[in-house]
XYZ file of C-alpha atoms in Angstrom:
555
model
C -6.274 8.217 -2.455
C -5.248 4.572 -3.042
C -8.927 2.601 -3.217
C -7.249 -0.353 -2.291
C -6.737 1.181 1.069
C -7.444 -1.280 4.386
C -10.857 -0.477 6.158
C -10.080 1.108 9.552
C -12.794 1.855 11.785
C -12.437 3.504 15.588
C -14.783 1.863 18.214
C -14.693 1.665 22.302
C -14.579 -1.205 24.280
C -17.209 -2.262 26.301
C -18.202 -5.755 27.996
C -19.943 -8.657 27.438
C -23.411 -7.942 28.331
C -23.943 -11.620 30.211
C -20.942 -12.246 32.443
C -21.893 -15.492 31.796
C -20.417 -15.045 28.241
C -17.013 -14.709 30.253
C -16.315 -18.579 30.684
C -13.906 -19.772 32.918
C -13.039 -22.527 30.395
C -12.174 -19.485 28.247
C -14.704 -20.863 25.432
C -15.304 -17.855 22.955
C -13.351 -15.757 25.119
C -11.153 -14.940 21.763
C -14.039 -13.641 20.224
C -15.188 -9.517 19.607
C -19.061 -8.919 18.972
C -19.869 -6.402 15.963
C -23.059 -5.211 14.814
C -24.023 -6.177 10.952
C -22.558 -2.524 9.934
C -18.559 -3.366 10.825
C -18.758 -6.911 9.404
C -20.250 -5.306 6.116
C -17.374 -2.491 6.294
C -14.661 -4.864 7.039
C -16.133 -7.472 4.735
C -15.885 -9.707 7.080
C -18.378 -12.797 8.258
C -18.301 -14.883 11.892
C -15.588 -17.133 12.643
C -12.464 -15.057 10.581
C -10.010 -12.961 12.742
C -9.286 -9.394 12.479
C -7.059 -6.885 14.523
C -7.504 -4.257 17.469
C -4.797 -1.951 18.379
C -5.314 1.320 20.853
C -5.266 4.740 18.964
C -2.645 5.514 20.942
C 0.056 3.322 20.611
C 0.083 2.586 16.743
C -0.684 -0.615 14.777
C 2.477 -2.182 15.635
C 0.811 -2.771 18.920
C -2.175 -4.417 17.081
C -3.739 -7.971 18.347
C -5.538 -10.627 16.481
C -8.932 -11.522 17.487
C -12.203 -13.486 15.869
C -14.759 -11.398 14.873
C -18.533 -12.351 15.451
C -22.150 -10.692 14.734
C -23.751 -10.073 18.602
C -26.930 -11.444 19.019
C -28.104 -8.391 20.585
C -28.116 -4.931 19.017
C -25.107 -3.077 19.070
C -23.652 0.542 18.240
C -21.322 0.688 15.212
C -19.313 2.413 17.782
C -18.224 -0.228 20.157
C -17.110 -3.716 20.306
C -18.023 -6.153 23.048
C -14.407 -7.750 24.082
C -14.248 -10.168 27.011
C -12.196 -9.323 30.283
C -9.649 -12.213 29.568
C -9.169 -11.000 26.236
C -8.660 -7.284 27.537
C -5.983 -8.172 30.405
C -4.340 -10.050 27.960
C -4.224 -7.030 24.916
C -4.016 -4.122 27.896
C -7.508 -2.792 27.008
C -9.579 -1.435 29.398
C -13.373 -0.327 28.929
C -13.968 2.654 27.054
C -10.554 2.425 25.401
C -10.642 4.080 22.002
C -9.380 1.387 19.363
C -8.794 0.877 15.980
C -10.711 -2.297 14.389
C -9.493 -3.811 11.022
C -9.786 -7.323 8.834
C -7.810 -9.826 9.385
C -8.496 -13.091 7.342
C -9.061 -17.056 7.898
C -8.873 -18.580 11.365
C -5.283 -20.117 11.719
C -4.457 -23.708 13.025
C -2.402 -23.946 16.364
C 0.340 -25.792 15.451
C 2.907 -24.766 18.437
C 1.483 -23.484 21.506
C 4.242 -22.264 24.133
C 2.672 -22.155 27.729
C 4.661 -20.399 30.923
C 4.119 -22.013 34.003
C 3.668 -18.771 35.866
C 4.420 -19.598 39.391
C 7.914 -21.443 38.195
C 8.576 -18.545 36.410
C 8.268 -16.322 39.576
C 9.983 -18.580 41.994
C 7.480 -20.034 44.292
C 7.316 -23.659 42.805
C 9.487 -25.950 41.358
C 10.029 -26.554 37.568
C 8.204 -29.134 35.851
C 10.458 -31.917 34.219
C 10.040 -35.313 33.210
C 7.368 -37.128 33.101
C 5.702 -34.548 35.401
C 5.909 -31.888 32.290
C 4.404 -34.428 30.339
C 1.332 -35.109 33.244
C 0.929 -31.114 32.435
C 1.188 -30.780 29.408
C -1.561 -33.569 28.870
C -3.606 -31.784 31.225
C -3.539 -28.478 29.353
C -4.524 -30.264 26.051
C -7.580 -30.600 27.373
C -8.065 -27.509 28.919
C -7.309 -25.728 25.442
C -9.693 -28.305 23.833
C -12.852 -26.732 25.637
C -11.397 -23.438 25.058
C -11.476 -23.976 21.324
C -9.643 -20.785 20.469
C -6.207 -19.804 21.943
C -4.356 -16.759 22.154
C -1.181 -15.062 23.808
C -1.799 -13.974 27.664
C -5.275 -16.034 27.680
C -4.668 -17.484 31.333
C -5.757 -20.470 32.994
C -5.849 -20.522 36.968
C -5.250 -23.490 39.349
C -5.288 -26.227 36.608
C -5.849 -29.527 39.344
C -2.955 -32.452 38.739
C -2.808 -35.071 42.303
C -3.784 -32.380 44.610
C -1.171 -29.935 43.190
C -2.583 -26.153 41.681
C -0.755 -25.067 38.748
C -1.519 -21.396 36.797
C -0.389 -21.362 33.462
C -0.377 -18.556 30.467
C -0.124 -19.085 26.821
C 2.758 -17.529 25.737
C 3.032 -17.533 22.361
C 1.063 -19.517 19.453
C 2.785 -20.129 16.357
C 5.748 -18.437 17.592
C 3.339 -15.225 17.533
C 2.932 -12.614 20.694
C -0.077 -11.561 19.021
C -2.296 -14.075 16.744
C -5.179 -16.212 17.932
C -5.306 -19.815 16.604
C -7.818 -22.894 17.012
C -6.664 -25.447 19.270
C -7.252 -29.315 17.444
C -5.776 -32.891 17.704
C -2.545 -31.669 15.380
C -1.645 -28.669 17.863
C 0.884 -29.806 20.623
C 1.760 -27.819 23.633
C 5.257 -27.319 25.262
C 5.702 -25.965 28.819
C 8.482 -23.917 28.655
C 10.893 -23.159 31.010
C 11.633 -19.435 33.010
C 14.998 -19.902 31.574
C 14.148 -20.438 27.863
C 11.599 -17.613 28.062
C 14.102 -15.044 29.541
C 16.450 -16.258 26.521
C 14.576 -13.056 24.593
C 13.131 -15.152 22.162
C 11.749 -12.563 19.470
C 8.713 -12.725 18.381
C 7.398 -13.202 15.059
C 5.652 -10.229 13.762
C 2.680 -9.590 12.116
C 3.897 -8.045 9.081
C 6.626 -8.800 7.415
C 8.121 -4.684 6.299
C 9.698 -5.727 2.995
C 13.218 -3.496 2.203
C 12.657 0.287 1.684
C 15.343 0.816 -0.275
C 16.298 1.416 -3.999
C 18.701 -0.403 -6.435
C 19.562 -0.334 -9.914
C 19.025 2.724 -10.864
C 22.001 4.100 -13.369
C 22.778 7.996 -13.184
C 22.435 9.652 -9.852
C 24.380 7.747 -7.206
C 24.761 10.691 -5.098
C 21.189 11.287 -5.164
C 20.266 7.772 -4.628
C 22.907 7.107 -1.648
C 21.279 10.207 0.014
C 17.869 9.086 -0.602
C 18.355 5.500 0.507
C 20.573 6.879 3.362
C 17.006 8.650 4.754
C 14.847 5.192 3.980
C 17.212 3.322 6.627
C 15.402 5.310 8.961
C 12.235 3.222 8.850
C 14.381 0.814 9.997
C 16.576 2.462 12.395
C 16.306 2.455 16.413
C 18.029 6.532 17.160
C 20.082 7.057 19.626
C 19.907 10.684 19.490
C 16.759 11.406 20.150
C 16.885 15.180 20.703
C 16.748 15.319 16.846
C 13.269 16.518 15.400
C 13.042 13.673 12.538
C 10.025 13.558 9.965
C 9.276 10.919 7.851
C 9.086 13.313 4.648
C 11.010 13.534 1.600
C 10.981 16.025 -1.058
C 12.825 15.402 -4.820
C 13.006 18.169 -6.750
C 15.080 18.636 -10.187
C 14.266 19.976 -13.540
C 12.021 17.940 -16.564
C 13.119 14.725 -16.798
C 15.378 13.970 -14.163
C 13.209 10.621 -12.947
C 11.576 12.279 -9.852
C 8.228 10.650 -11.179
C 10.324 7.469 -11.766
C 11.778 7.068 -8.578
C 8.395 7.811 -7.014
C 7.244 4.731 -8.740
C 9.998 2.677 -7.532
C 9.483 3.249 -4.151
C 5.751 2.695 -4.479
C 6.138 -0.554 -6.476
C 8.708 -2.051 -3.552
C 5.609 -2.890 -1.845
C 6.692 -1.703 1.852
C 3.253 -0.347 2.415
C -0.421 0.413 0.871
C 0.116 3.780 -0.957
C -2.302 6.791 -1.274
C -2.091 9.754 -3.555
C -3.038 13.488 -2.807
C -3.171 15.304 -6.089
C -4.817 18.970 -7.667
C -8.090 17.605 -6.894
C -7.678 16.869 -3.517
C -9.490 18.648 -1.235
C -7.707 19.800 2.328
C -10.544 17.612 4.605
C -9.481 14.606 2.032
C -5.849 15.620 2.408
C -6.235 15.233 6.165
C -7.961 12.335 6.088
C -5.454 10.827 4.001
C -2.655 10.913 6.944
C -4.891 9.827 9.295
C -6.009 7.030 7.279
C -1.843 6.278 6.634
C -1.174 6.747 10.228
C -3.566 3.737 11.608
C -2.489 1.576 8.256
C 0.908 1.080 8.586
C 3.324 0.755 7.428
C 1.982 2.911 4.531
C 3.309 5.908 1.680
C 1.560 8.761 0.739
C 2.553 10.272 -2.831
C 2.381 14.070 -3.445
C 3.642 14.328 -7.195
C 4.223 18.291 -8.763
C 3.493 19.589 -4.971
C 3.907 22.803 -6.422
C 1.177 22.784 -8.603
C -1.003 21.509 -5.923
C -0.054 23.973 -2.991
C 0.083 26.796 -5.205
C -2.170 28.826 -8.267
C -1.016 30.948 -10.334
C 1.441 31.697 -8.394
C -0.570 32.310 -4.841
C -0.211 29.543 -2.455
C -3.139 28.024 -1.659
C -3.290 28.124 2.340
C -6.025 25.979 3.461
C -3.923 23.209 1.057
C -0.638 23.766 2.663
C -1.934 24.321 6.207
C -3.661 20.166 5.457
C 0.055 19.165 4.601
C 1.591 20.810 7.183
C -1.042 19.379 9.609
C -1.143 15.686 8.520
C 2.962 15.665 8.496
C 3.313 16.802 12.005
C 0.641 14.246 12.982
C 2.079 11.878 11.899
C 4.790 11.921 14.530
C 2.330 13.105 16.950
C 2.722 11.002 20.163
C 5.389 8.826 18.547
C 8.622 7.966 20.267
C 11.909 9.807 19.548
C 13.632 6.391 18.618
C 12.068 5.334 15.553
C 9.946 6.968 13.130
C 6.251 6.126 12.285
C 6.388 3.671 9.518
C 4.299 6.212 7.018
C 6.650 7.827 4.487
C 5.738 10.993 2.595
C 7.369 11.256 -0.718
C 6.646 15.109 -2.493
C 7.940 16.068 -5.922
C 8.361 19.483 -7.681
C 10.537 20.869 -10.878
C 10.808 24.434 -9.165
C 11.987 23.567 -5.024
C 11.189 28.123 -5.422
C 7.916 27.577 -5.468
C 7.142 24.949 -2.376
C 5.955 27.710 -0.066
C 8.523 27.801 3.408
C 5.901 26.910 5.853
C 5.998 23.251 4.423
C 10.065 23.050 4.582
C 10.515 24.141 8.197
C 11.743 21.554 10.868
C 9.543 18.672 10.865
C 8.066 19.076 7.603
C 9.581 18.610 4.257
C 13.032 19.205 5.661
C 14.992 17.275 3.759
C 15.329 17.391 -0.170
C 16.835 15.717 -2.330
C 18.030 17.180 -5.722
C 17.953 14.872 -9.125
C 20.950 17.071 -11.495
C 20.592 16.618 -15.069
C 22.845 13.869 -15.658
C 26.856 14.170 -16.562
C 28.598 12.497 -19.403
C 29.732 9.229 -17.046
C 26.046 9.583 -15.909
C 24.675 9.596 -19.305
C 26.615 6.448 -20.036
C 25.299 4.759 -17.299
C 21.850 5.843 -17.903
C 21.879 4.871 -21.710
C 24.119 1.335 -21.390
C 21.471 0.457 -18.333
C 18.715 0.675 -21.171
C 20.106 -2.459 -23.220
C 19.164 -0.340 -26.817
C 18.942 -3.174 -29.626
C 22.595 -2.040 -31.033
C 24.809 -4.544 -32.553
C 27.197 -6.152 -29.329
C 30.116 -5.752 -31.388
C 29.572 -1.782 -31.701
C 27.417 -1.041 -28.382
C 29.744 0.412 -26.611
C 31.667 2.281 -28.640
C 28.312 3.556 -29.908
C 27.020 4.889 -26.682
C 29.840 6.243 -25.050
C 29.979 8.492 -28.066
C 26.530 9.397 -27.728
C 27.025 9.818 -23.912
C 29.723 12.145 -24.824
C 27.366 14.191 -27.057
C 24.228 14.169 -25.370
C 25.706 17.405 -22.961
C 22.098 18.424 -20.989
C 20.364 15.572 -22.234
C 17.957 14.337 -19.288
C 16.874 10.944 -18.394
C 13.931 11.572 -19.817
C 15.831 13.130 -23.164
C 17.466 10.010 -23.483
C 14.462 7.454 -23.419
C 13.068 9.601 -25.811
C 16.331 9.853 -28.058
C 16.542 5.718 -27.889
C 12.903 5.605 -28.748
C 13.514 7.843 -32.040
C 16.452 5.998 -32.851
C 14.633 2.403 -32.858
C 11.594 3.810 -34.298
C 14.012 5.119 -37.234
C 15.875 1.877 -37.230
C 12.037 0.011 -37.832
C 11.577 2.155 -41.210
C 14.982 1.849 -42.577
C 14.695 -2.242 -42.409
C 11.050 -1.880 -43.380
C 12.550 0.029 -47.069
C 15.260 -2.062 -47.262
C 14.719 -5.623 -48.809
C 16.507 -7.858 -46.601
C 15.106 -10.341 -44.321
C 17.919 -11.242 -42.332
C 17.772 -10.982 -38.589
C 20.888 -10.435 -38.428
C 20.825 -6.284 -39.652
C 17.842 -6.166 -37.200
C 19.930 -3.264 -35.007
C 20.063 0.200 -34.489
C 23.064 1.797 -36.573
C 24.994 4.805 -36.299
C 22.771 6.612 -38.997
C 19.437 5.917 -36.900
C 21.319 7.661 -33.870
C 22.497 10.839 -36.181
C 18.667 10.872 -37.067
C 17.833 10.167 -33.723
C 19.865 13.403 -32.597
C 18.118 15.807 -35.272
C 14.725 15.360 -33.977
C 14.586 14.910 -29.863
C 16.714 17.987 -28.440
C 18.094 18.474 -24.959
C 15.138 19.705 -22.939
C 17.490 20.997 -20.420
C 18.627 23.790 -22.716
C 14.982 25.040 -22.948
C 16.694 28.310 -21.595
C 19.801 28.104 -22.398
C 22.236 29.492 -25.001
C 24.479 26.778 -26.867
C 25.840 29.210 -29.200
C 26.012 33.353 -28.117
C 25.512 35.714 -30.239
C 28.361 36.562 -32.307
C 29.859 40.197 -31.019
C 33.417 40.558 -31.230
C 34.523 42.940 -28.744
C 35.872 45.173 -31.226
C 32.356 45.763 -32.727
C 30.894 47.380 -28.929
C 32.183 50.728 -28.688
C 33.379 52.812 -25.824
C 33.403 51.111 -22.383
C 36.806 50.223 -22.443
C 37.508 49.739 -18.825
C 34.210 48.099 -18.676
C 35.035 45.234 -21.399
C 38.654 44.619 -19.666
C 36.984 43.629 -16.774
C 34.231 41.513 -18.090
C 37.710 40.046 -20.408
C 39.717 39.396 -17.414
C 37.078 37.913 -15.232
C 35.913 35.248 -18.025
C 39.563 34.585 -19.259
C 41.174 34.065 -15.753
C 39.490 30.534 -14.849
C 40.803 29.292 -17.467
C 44.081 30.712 -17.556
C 45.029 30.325 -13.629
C 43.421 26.705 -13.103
C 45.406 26.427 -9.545
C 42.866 29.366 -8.102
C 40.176 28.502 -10.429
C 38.867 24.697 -10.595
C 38.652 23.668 -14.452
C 34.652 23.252 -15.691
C 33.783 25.596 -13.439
C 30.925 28.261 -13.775
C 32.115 31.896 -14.021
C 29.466 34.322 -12.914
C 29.182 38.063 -13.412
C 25.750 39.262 -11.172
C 24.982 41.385 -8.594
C 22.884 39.969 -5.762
C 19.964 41.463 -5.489
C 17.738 42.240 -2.503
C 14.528 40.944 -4.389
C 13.720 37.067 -2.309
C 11.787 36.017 -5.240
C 14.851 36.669 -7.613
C 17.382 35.242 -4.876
C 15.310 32.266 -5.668
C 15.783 32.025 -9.242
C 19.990 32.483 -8.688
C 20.078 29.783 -6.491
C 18.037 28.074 -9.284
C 20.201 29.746 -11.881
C 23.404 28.675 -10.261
C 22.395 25.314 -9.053
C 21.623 24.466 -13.296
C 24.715 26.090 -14.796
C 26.951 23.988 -12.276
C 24.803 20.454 -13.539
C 25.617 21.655 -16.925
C 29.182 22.909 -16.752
C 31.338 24.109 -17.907
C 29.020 27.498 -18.456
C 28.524 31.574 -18.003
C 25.591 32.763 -15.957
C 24.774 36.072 -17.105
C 22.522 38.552 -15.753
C 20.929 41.557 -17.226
C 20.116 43.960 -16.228
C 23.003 44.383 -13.925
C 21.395 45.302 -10.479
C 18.377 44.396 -11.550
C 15.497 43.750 -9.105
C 13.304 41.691 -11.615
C 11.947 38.544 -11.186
C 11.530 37.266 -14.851
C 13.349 33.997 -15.969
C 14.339 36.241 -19.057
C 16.112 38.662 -16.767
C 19.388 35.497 -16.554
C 20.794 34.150 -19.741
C 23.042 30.843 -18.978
C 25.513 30.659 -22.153
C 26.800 26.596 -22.279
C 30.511 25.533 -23.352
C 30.506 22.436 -25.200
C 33.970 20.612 -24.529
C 36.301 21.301 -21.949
């Protein structure tokens, strides 16, 4: 978990002890009393604000308030809140609420006040130099209050014999903040008219963009992945869909799932928290809960697999946390938006996530990274601005897009890396000095190319084994088939797409080797054109070494 996490503590409401306390001049009336224990936690002192929202309804719903020790002793459980301040929030006493920091104690600078029976019909609107009688009126009255907020009401305010009730309606052009009233604040009564206009609010937080750009090499992946971050922002209109606000990337070594993790994280939508191996499942839990009263917030599960599983058992009490803290998070949370917490998982084997955590709800959408095609690899290697001469860049790495065939993201970092590193101890032996040779060549790529291989191909064949069919004898029927079904595809290209895999297996009953062809199949069409061959034929295994992928360079 993140340690920069917000301090979130759950308290009740109760009353001021002396009613007294409750002025009708609404002096300290903004104010919460705390024991010495929450101002510690929330590292707070007297006099600065911090929020309340009701477990509930969410932080969205969250109010601003000034924080101040209690002369008397109090629980660490409960806040003292005064009754204008609760009809004004919705609280009522006992109410279970979330208490957090806030920071320094804002200036009013606008203060927008309804005049509450104009607004209901049963006196006239104030104009003139009546509004301005009013308005003068209610300086004062704010004055003695000290501290203003949203809702804080002030009944039969006295002007010539007239009673006037008026609420503040917004300070700052905030629903929610409290403010100190001073000389520089200045108050204007506002009609019903301009406050049925729907005037929005300004919110608390500003959400920053959840979304991802720049990133060279997967555009399907990243349209689909961006295409599920507009959620955060999205009011549904279907709301008979079960959404969740998980996400689970999954490709082989190297594809960027750990990259893309850290773009979303370093967008800065919301505080993020990690659950790793070491995690325990009360931690895991209290994680999500933690996320759930922060938001908007994102919780990180990177290699998911090796946390919810060990050698190769799943781990239940782990998954049965996950499960738990994903499905609470939409807990109580209306069908038209989602709750601003989003839970990004990785794995390199999507086999191996157990199917409790994928069910509706859960982790049901993922989103594969493929190891990256020869336009891809372009993109990925131009989009890495190598020190290469501008006169031969391009030409340079298209050619090495071309040949880089199940080369991953990762492979190619690591290839550019060799090359420069070669490049530094070719101009180190050589005795010029001029700037101007001070770029990776063509021979620090060839080098470049001998030492970092294609990580992809880890299990994979780039060159069978040479066996003529004239050297297998017998089978004779047998090898006409196995002829006819590799030659066809790329004989009869109007049946058979060209590139495509050509497969010769029989699907076995085995789940856990059903797995590995989907795996199988899903890796020889990211590296096409290829054969997926299995052997045994019919068998039930459920060895990696039981499938050998044979790749095609070319077309």
């Amino acid at each position: 978990m993140s340690s920069h996490a917000p301090k979130v503590l759950e308290v009740k409401i109760r009353p001021y002890q002396s009613q007294s306390q409750d002025r009708p001049d609404h002096k300290h009336t903004s104010r919460v009393y705390v024991c010495t224990d929450i101002l510690l936690d929330l590292q707070l002192k007297s006099g600065e604000t911090c929020y309340l929202w009701k477990i509930s309804e969410g932080e969205h719903t969250r109010r601003e308030a000034v924080i101040w020790l209690a002369a008397e002793k109090l629980s660490r459980k409960v806040v003292q809140v005064s009754k204008a301040l609760q009809e004004a929030c919705g609280f009522r006493l006992s109410d279970e609420v979330c208490i957090a920091r806030g920071g320094e104690l804002a200036t009013a600078q606008e203060v927008k006040v309804k005049d509450v029976g104009a607004t209901e019909g049963d006196i006239g609107e104030l104009r003139g130099r009546d509004k301005e009688c009013w308005e003068w009126v209610l300086e004062d009255c704010f004055a003695r209050a000290e501290t203003i907020f949203p809702g804080m009401t002030f009944k039969d305010v006295l002007v010539r014999r007239e009673k006037r009730t008026f609420t503040v309606h917004s300070v700052n052009g905030s629903r929610s903040s409290v403010a100190k009233y001073d000389e520089v604040s200045s108050i204007k009564i506002t009609s019903a008219t301009a406050l049925s206009g729907g005037a929005t609010p300004t919110a608390i937080i500003e959400h920053k963009s959840l979304q991802l750009v720049d990133i060279a090499g997967i555009d399907q992946a990243l349209g689909e992945l961006n295409n599920f971050l507009s959620d955060f922002n999205r009011h549904f209109k279907f709301t008979k869909a079960r959404r969740s606000p998980a996400v689970l990337l999954h490709g082989g070594r190297g594809t960027g799932k750990t990259f893309i993790v850290d773009k979303i994280t370093n967008t800065g939508w919301g505080k993020v928290r990690k659950i790793t191996r070491t995690t325990k499942p009360a931690e895991i839990q209290k994680t999500f809960k933690e996320a759930k009263l922060a938001q908007p917030s994102i919780i990180v599960i990177d290699d998911m697999d090796a946390i919810v599983t060990k050698d190769g058992t799943i781990l239940q009490d782990v998954t049965e946390a996950i499960c738990e803290g994903v499905e609470e998070l939409t807990k109580d949370q209306p069908p038209t938006s989602l709750p601003r917490v989003l839970v990004v998982a990785t794995t390199s084997d999507i086999s191996k996530i157990p199917m409790s955590l994928r069910k509706r709800g859960r982790f049901a959408t993922d989103i594969m990274l493929p190891i990256p095609d020869a336009a891809a690899r372009k993109a990925i290697l131009k989009s890495s601005a190598p020190q290469i001469s501008p006169e031969t860049s391009d030409q340079i790495l298209d050619d090495l897009g071309e040949r880089t065939h199940a080369y991953t993201p990762e492979d190619l970092a690591l290839l550019l890396d060799q090359a420069h590193i070669t490049a530094e101890k070719r101009l180190e032996k050589s005795e010029q000095e001029s700037t101007q040779d001070n770029f990776v060549i063509q021979e620090d790529i060839e080098h470049a190319l001998l030492v970092v291989r294609p990580s992809a191909m880890h299990d994979i064949t780039l060159r069978p084994p040479k066996v003529r069919w004239h050297e297998i004898g017998g089978q004779d029927r047998v090898k006409e088939a196995i002829q006819l079904a590799l030659e066809t595809p790329f004989r009869v290209s109007v049946i058979f797409p060209p590139r495509s895999p050509v497969g010769t297996n029989n699907i076995p009953a085995s789940r856990d080797h059903a797995g590995l062809r989907r795996v199988s199949h899903q890796r020889s069409a990211s590296l096409r054109p290829s054969w997926l061959f299995q052997n045994p034929y019919g068998s039930s295994c459920s060895h990696r070494d039981g499938v050998q992928l044979f790749c095609c360079e070319g077309s």
